[in-house]
Structures are given as structure tokens and as C-alpha cells.
Coordinates of N, CA and C in Angstrom, one line a residue:
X1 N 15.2 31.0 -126.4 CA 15.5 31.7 -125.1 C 17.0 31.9 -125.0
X2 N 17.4 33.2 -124.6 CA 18.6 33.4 -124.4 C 19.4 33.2 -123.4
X3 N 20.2 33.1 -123.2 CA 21.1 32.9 -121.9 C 22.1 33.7 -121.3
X4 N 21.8 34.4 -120.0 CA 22.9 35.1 -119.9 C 23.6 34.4 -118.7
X5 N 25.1 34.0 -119.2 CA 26.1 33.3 -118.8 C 27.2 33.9 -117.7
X6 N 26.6 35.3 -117.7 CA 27.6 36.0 -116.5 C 27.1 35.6 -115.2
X7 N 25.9 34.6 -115.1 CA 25.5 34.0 -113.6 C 26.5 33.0 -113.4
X8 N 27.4 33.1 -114.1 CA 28.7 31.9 -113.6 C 29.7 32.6 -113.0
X9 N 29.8 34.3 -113.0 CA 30.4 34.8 -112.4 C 29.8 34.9 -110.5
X10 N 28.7 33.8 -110.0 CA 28.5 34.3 -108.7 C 28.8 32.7 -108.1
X11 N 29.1 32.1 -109.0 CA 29.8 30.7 -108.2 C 31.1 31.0 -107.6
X12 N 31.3 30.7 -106.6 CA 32.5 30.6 -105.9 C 33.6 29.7 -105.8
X13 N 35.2 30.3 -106.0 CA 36.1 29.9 -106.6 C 37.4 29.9 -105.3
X14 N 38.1 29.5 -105.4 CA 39.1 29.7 -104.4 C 40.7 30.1 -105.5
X15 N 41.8 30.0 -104.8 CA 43.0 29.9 -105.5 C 43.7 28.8 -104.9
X16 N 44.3 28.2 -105.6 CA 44.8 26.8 -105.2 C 46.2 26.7 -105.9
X17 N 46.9 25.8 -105.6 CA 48.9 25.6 -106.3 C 48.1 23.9 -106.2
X18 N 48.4 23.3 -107.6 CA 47.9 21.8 -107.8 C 49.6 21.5 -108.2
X19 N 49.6 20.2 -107.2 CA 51.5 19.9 -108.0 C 51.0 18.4 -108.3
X20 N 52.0 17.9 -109.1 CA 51.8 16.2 -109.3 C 53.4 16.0 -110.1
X21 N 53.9 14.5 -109.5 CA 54.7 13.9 -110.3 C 55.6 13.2 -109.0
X22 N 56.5 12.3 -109.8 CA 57.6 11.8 -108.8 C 58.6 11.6 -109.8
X23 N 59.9 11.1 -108.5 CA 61.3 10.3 -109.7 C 61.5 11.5 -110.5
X24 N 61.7 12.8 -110.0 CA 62.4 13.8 -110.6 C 61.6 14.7 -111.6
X25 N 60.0 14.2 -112.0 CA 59.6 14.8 -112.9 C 58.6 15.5 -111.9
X26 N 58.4 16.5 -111.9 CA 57.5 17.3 -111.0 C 56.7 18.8 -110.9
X27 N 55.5 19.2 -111.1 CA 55.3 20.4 -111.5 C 53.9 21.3 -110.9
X28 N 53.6 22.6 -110.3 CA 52.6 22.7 -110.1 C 52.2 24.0 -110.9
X29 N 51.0 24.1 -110.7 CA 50.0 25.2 -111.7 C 49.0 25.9 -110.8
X30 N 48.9 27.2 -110.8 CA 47.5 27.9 -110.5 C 46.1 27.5 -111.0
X31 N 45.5 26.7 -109.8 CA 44.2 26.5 -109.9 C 43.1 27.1 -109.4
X32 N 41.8 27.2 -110.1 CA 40.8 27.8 -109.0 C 39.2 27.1 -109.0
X33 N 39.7 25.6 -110.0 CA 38.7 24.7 -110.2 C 38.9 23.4 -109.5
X34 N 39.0 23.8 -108.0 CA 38.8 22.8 -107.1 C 37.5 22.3 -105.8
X35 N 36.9 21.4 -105.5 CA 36.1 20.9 -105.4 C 35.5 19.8 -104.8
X36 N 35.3 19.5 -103.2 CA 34.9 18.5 -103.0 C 33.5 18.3 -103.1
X37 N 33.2 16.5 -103.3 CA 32.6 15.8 -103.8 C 32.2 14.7 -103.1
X38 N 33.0 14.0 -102.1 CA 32.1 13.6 -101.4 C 32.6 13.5 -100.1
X39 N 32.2 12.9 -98.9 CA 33.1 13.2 -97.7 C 33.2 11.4 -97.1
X40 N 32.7 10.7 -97.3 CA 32.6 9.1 -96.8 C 32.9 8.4 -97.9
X41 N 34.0 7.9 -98.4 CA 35.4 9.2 -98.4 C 35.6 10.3 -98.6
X42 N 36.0 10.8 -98.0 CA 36.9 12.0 -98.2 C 37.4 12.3 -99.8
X43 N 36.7 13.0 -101.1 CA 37.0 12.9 -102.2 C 36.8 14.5 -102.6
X44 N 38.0 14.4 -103.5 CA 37.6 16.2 -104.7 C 38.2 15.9 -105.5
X45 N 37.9 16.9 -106.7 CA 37.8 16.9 -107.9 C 38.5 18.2 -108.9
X46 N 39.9 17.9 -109.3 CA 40.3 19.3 -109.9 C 40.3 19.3 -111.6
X47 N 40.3 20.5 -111.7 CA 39.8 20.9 -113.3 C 41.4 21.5 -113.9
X48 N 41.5 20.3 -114.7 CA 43.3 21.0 -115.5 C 43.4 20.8 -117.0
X49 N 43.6 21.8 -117.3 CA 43.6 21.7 -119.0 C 44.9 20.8 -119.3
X50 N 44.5 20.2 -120.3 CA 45.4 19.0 -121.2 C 46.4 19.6 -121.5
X51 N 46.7 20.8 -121.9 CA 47.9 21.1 -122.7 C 49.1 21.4 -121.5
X52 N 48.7 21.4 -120.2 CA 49.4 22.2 -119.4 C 50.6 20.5 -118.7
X53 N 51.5 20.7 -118.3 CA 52.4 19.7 -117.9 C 51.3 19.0 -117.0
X54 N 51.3 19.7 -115.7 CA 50.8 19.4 -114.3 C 49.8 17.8 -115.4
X55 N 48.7 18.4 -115.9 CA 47.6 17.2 -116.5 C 48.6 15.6 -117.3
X56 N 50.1 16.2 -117.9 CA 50.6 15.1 -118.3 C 51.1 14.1 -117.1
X57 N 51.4 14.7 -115.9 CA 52.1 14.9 -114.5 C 51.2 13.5 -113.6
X58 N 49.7 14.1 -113.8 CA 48.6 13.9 -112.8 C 48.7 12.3 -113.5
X59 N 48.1 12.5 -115.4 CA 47.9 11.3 -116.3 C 49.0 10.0 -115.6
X60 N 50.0 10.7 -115.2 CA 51.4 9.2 -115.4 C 51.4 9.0 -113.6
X61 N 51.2 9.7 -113.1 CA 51.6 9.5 -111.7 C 50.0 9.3 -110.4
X62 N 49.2 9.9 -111.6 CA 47.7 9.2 -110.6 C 47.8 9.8 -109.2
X63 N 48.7 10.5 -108.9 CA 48.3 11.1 -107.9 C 48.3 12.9 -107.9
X64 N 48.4 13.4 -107.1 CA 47.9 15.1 -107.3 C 47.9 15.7 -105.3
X65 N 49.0 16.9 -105.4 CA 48.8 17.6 -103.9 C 48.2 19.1 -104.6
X66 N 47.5 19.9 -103.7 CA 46.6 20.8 -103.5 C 46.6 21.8 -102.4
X67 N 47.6 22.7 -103.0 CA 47.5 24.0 -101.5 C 47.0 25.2 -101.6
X68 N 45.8 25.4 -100.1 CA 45.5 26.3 -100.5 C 45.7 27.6 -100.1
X69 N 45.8 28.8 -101.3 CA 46.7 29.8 -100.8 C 45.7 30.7 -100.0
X70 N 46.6 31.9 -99.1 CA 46.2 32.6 -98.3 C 45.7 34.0 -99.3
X71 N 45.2 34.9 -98.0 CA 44.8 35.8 -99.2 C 46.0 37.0 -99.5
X72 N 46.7 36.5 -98.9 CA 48.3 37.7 -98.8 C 49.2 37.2 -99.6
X73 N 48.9 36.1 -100.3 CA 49.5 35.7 -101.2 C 50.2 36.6 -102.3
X74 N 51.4 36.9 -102.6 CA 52.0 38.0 -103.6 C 51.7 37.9 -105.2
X75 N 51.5 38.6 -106.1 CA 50.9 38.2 -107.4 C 52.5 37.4 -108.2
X76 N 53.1 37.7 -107.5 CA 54.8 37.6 -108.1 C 54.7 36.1 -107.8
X77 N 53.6 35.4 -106.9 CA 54.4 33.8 -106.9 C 53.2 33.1 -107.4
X78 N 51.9 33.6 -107.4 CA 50.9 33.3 -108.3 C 51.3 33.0 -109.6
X79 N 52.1 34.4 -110.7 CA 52.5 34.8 -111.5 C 53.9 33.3 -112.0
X80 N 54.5 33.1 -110.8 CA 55.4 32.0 -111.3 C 54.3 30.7 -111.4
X81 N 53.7 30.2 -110.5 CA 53.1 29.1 -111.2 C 51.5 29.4 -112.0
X82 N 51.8 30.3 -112.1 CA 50.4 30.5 -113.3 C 50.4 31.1 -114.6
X83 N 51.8 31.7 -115.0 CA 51.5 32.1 -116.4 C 53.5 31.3 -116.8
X84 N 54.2 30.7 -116.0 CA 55.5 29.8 -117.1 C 55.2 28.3 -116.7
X85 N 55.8 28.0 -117.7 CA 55.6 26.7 -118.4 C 56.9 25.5 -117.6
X86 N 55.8 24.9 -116.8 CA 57.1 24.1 -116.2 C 57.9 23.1 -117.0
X87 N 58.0 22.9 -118.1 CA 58.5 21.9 -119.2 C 59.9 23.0 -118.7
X88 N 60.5 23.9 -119.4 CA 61.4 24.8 -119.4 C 61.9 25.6 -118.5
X89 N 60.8 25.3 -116.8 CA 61.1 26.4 -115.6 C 61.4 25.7 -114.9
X90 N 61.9 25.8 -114.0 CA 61.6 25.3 -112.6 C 60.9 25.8 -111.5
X91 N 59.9 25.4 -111.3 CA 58.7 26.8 -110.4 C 59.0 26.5 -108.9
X92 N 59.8 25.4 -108.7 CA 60.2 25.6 -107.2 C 61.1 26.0 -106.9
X93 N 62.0 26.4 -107.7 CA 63.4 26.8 -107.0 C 63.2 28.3 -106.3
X94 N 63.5 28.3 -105.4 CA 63.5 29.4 -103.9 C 62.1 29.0 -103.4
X95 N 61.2 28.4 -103.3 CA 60.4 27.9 -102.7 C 60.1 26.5 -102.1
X96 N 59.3 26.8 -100.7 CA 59.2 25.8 -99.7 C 58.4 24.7 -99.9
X97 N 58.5 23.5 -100.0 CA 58.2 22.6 -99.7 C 58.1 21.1 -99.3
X98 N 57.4 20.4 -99.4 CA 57.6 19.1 -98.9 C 57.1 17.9 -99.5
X99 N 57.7 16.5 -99.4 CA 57.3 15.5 -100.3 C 56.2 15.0 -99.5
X100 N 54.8 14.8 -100.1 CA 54.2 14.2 -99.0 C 53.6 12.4 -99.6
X101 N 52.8 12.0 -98.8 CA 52.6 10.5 -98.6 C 52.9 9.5 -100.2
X102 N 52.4 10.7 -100.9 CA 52.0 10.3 -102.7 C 53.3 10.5 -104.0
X103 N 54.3 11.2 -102.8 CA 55.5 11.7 -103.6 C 55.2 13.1 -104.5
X104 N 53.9 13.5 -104.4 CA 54.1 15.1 -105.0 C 54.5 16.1 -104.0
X105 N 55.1 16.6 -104.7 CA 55.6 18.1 -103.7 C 54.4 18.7 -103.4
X106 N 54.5 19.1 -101.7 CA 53.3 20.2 -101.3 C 54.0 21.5 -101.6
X107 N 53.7 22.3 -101.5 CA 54.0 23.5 -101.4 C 53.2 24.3 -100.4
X108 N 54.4 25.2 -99.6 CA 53.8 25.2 -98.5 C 54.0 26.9 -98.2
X109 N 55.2 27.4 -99.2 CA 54.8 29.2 -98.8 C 53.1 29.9 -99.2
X110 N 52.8 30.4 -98.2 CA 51.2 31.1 -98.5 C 50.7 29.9 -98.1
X111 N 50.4 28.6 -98.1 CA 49.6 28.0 -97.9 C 49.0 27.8 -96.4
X112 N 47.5 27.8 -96.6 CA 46.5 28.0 -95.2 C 46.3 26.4 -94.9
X113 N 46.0 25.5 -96.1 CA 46.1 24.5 -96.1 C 46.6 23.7 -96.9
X114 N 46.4 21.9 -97.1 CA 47.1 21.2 -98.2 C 46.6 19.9 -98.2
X115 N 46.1 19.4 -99.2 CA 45.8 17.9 -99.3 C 46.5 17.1 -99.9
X116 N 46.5 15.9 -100.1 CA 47.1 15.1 -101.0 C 45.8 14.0 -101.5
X117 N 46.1 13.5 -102.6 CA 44.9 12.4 -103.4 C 45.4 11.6 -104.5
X118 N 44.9 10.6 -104.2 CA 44.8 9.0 -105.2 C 43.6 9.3 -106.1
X119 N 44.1 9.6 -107.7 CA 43.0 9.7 -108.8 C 42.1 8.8 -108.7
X120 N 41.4 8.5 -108.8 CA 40.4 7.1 -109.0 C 39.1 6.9 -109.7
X121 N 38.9 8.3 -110.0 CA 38.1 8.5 -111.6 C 38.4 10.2 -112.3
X122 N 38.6 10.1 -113.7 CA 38.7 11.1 -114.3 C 37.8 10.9 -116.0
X123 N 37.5 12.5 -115.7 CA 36.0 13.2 -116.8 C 36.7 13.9 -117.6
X124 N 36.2 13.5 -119.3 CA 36.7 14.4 -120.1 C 35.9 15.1 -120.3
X125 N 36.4 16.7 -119.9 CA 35.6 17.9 -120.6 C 36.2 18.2 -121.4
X126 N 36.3 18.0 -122.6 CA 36.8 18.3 -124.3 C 38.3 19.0 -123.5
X127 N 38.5 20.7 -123.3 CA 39.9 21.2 -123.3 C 40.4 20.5 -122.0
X128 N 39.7 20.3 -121.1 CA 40.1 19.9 -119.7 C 39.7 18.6 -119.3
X129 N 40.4 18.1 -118.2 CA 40.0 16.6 -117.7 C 39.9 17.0 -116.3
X130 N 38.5 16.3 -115.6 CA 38.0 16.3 -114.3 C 39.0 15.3 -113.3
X131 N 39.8 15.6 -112.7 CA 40.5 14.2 -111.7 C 39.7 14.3 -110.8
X132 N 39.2 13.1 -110.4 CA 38.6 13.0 -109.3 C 39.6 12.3 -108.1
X133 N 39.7 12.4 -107.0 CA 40.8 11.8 -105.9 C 40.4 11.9 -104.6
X134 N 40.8 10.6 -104.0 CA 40.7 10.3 -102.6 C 41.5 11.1 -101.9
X135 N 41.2 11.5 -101.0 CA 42.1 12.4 -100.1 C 42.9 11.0 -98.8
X136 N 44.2 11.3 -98.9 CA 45.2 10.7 -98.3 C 46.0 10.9 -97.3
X137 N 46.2 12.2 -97.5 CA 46.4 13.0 -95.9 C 45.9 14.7 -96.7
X138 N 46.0 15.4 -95.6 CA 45.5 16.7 -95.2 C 45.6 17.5 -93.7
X139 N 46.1 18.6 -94.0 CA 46.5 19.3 -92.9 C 46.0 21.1 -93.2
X140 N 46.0 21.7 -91.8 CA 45.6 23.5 -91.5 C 47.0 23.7 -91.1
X141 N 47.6 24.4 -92.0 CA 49.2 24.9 -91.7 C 48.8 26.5 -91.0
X142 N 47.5 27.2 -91.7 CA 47.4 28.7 -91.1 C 46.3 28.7 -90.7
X143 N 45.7 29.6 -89.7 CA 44.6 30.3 -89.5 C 43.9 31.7 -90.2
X144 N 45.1 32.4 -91.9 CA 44.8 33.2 -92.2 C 43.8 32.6 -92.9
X145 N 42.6 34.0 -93.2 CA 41.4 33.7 -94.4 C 41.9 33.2 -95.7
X146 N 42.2 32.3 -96.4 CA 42.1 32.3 -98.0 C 42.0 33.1 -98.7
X147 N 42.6 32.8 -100.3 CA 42.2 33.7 -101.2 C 40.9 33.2 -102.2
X148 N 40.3 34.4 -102.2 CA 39.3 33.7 -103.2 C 39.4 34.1 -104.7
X149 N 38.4 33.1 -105.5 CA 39.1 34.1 -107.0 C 38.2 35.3 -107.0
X150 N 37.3 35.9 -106.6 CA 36.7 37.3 -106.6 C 37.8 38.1 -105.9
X151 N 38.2 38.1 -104.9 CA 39.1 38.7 -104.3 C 40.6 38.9 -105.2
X152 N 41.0 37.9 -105.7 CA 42.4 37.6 -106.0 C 41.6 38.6 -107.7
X153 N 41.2 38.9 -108.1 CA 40.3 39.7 -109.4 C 40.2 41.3 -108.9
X154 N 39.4 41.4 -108.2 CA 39.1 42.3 -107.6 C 39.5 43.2 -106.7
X155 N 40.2 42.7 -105.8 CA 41.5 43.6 -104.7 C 42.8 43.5 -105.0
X156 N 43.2 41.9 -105.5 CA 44.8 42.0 -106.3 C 45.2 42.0 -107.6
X157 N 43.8 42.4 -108.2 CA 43.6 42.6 -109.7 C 44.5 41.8 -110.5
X158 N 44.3 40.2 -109.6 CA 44.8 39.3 -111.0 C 44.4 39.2 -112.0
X159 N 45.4 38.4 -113.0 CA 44.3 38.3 -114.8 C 45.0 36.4 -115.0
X160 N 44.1 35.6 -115.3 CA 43.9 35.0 -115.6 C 44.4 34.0 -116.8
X161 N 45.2 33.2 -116.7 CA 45.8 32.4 -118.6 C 44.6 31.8 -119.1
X162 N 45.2 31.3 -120.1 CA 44.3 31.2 -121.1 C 43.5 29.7 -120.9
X163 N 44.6 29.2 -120.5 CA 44.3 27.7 -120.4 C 43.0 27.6 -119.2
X164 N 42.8 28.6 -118.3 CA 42.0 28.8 -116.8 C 40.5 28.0 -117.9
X165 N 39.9 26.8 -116.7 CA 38.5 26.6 -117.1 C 37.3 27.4 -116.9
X166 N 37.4 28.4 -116.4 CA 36.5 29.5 -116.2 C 35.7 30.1 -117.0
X167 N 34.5 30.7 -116.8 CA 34.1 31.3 -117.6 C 34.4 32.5 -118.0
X168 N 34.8 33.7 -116.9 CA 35.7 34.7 -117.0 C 36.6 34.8 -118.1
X169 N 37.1 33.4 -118.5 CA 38.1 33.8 -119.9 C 37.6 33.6 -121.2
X170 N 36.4 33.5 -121.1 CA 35.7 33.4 -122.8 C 35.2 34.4 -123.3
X171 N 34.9 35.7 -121.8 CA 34.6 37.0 -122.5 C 35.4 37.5 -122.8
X172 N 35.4 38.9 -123.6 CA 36.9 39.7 -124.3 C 36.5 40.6 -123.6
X173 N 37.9 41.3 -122.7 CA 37.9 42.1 -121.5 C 37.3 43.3 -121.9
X174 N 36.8 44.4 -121.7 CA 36.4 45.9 -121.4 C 38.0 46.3 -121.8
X175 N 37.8 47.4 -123.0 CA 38.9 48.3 -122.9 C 38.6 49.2 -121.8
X176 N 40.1 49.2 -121.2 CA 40.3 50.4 -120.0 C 40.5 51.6 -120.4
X177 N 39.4 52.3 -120.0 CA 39.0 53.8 -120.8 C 40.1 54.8 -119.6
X178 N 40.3 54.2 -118.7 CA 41.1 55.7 -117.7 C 42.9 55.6 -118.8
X179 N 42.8 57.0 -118.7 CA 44.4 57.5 -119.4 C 45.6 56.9 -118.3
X180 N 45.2 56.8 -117.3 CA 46.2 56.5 -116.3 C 47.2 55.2 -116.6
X181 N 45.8 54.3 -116.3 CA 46.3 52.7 -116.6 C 47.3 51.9 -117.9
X182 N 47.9 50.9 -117.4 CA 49.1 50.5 -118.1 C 48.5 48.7 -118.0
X183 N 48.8 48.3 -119.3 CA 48.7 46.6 -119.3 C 50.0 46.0 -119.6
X184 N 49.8 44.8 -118.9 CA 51.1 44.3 -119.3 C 50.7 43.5 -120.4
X185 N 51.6 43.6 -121.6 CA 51.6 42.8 -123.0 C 51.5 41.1 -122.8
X186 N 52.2 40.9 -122.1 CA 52.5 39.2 -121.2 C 51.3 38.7 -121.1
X187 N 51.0 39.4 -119.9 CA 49.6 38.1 -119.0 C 48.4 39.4 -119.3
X188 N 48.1 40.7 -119.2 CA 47.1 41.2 -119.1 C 47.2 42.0 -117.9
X189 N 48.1 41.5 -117.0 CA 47.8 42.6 -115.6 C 47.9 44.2 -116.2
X190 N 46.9 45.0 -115.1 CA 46.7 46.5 -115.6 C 47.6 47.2 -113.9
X191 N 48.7 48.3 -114.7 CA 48.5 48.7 -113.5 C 47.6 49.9 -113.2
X192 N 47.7 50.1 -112.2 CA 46.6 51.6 -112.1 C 46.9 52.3 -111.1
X193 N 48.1 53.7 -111.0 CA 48.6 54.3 -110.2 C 47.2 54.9 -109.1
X194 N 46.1 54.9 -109.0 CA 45.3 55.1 -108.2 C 45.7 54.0 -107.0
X195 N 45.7 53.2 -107.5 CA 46.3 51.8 -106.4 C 47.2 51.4 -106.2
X196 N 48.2 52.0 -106.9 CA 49.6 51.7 -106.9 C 50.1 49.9 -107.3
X197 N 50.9 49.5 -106.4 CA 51.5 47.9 -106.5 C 52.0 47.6 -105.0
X198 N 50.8 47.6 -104.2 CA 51.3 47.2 -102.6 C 52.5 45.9 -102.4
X199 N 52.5 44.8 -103.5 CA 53.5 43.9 -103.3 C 54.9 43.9 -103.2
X200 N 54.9 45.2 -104.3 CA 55.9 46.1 -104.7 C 56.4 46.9 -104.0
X201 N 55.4 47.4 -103.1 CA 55.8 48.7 -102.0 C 55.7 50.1 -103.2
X202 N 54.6 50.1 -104.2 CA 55.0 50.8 -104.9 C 53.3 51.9 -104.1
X203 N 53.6 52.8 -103.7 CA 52.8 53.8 -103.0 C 51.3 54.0 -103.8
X204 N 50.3 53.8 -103.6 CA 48.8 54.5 -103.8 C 49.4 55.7 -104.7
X205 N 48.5 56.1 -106.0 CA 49.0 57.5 -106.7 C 50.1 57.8 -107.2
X206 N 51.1 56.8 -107.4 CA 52.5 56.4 -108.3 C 52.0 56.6 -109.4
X207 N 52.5 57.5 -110.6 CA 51.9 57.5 -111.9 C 52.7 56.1 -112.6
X208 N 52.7 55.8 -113.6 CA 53.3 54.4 -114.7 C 54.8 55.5 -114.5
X209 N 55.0 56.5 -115.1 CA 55.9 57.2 -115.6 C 56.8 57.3 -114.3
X210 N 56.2 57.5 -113.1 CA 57.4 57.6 -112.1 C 57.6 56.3 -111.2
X211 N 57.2 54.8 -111.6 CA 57.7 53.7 -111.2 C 59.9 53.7 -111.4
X212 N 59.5 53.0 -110.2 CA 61.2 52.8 -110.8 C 61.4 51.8 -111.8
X213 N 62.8 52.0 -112.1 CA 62.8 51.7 -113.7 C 63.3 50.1 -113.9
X214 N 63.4 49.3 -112.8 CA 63.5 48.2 -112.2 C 62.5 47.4 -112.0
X215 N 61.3 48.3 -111.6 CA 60.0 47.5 -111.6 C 59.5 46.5 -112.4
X216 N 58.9 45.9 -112.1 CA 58.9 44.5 -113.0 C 57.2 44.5 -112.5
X217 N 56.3 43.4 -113.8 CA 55.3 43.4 -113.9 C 55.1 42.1 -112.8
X218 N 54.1 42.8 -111.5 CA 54.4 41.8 -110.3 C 53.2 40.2 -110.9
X219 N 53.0 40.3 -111.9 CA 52.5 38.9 -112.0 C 53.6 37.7 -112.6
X220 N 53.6 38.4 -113.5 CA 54.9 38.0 -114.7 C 56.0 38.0 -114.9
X221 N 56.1 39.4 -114.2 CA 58.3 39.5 -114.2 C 58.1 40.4 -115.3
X222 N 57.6 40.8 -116.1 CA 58.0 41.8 -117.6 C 58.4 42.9 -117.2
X223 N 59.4 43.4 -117.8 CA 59.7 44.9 -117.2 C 58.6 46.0 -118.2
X224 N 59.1 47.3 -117.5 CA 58.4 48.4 -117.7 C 57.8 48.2 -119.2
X225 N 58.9 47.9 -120.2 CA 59.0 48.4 -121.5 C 57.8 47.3 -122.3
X226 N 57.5 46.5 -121.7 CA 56.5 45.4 -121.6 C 54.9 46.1 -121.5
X227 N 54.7 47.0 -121.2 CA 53.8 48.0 -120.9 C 52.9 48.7 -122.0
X228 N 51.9 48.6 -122.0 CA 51.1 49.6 -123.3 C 50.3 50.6 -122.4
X229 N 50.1 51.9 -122.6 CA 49.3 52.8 -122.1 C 47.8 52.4 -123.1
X230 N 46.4 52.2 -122.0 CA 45.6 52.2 -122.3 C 44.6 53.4 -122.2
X231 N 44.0 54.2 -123.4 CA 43.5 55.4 -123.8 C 42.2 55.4 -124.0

């Protein structure tokens, strides 16, 4: 019997900034594999691939903060903690946040809300490890709606790294048949002058060709020349 595996595309996903570390070493990453588990206590459970810092972060420090973003969130700050490598970045500099109970940085621009958690059991899934964590404190900084990952796909036409536990990354994308559209070589984002780059203020029906020449790929930072026309 066969399996068709795209019913994993109707499970519901959020977008999340997961930070962990203390004593100067500190890092957070775009997540969308977050998950409570049980409520007496108060417990959830995030999904982080091994190769990525944050998981070396989580491993030494046992603890882990969790914020969750709004849905106005810009692809340009997504793009900083979701596709560079905090070994070599620093993903907080110009950004807001705060040390909370556990010593991880919350992060608090875009955030609707924020937890903090004490690891206290963790699941090897072969590329990724399950943390499981008590929640320690928690706060509603906004009343705007959240982002979800159908939304953040679908209206802000994010793309996804590699390392994501998703199933969305194990298929190989649809070549984009419209002449119009542009990808970025980097991460995958497409632009598509029918929609312009609202983050950007870049107008609905902008062709690729008449972006200004400054533009930068609002997930990644790549400039124009970063760009392939897809035919």
C-alpha cells in the first residue's frame, strides 16, 4: 500500500525564534517544530537539528527560550535567524531583547509571546533531537494574530533551510514556469513582480528588471546579481 505523505502538509505549524546559552555563548534559530505536551506541568517540546549551534547551545545549557512571532513579522529578520550560522554571526546585534529566568536571551522584536524551559527529557530523531522542557516563566507581550507556517509559505512566500524537520523539505520544489519570477540562488526565495516585496515597499507589478539596484533578497540579504530568472 502506498502512502501519500503530502497529508503532513495539513498539520499545523507556527513560526517560532528558539534561543539557548549563557556566559557569553548564545544563539537563536527559526523554528516551526514547536509543541506542547502536557499542561500539569506546564511542558513542550522543540525539534532542532544537531548540526545547527542553537542544539549544541540547548545540549550544554539544558535550558531553551521560545518566541512566538507575529504575523507582520519581516522576511529580512526571519532570514537573519533562519538561513546564517550563529558560530560566525551575531544574530542579535540591532535586536531587542532580554535575559530571562534561565539566562537565555528572549527575543522580543515581532514577538506576540515567549516562554522559557528546563530540558528534562530529550528524543533522538536520527537528524534532530526532541527537547522536551518545563516551562519556567511565560508571558503575552502582543495581542497581534501569529504567524503560521502556511501563512509565512503562502502570503510571505517564505522558503525554508535545509536543516527545517519538516516534511515540506524532502520534496523537490515545482519549477516555476511564469517568465516573470526570479529565485534567489542563497535560500530559494522567488520573487514575483505580480506581488511585488511589501517589506521592501517594493510596489505590486515591479518587474525583477526595474527593482532598484540596492535591493537585496529580503530573506537573505543577496543582492540582485544573486538572482536566476526562472523560464
Amino acid at each position: 500500500m502506498s502512502m501519500d505523505l503530502k497529508g503532513m502538509y495539513k498539520i499545523s505549524y507556527g513560526v517560532y525564534v528558539v534561543t539557548s546559552g549563557k556566559e557569553g555563548r548564545c544563539n537563536g534559530q527559526i523554528a516551526n517544530t514547536v509543541v506542547q505536551v502536557s499542561s500539569q506541568p506546564a511542558m513542550v517540546a522543540v525539534s532542532i537539528n544537531k548540526q545547527n549551534f542553537t542544539h549544541e547551545l540547548i545540549k550544554e545549557s539544558r535550558v531553551y527560550a521560545v518566541s512566538v512571532l507575529s504575523r507582520d513579522t519581516p522576511l529580512s529578520f526571519i532570514g537573519n535567524f533562519g538561513f546564517k550560522c550563529g558560530r560566525d554571526f551575531d544574530k542579535f546585534e540591532g535586536v531587542k531583547y532580554q535575559v530571562g529566568e534561565t539566562g537565555a536571551r528572549i527575543v522580543l522584536n515581532h514577538a506576540v509571546a515567549y516562554f522559557e524551559a528546563r530540558v528534562v527529557n530529550e528524543i533522538d530523531a536520527k537528524t534532530h533531537t526532541i527537547f522536551v522542557g518545563e516551562i519556567v516563566d511565560s508571558k503575552i507581550v502582543s495581542d497581534e494574530p501569529q504567524m503560521t507556517y502556511d501563512f509565512y509559505h503562502q502570503i510571505k512566500r517564505g522558503t525554508t533551510p535545509k536543516s527545517a524537520p519538516t516534511f515540506a523539505q524532502a520534496e523537490k520544489k515545482e519549477e516555476v514556469k511564469d517568465n516573470a519570477k526570479y529565485a534567489c540562488r542563497v535560500c530559494g526565495y522567488f520573487y514575483d513582480p505580480i506581488l511585488g516585496d511589501p517589506d521592501s515597499k517594493i510596489q505590486p507589478g515591479t518587474p525583477f528588471e526595474k527593482l532598484p539596484e540596492n535591493w537585496v533578497c529580503p530573506v537573505f540579504g543577496a543582492p540582485k546579481s544573486q538572482f536566476d530568472r526562472k523560464n
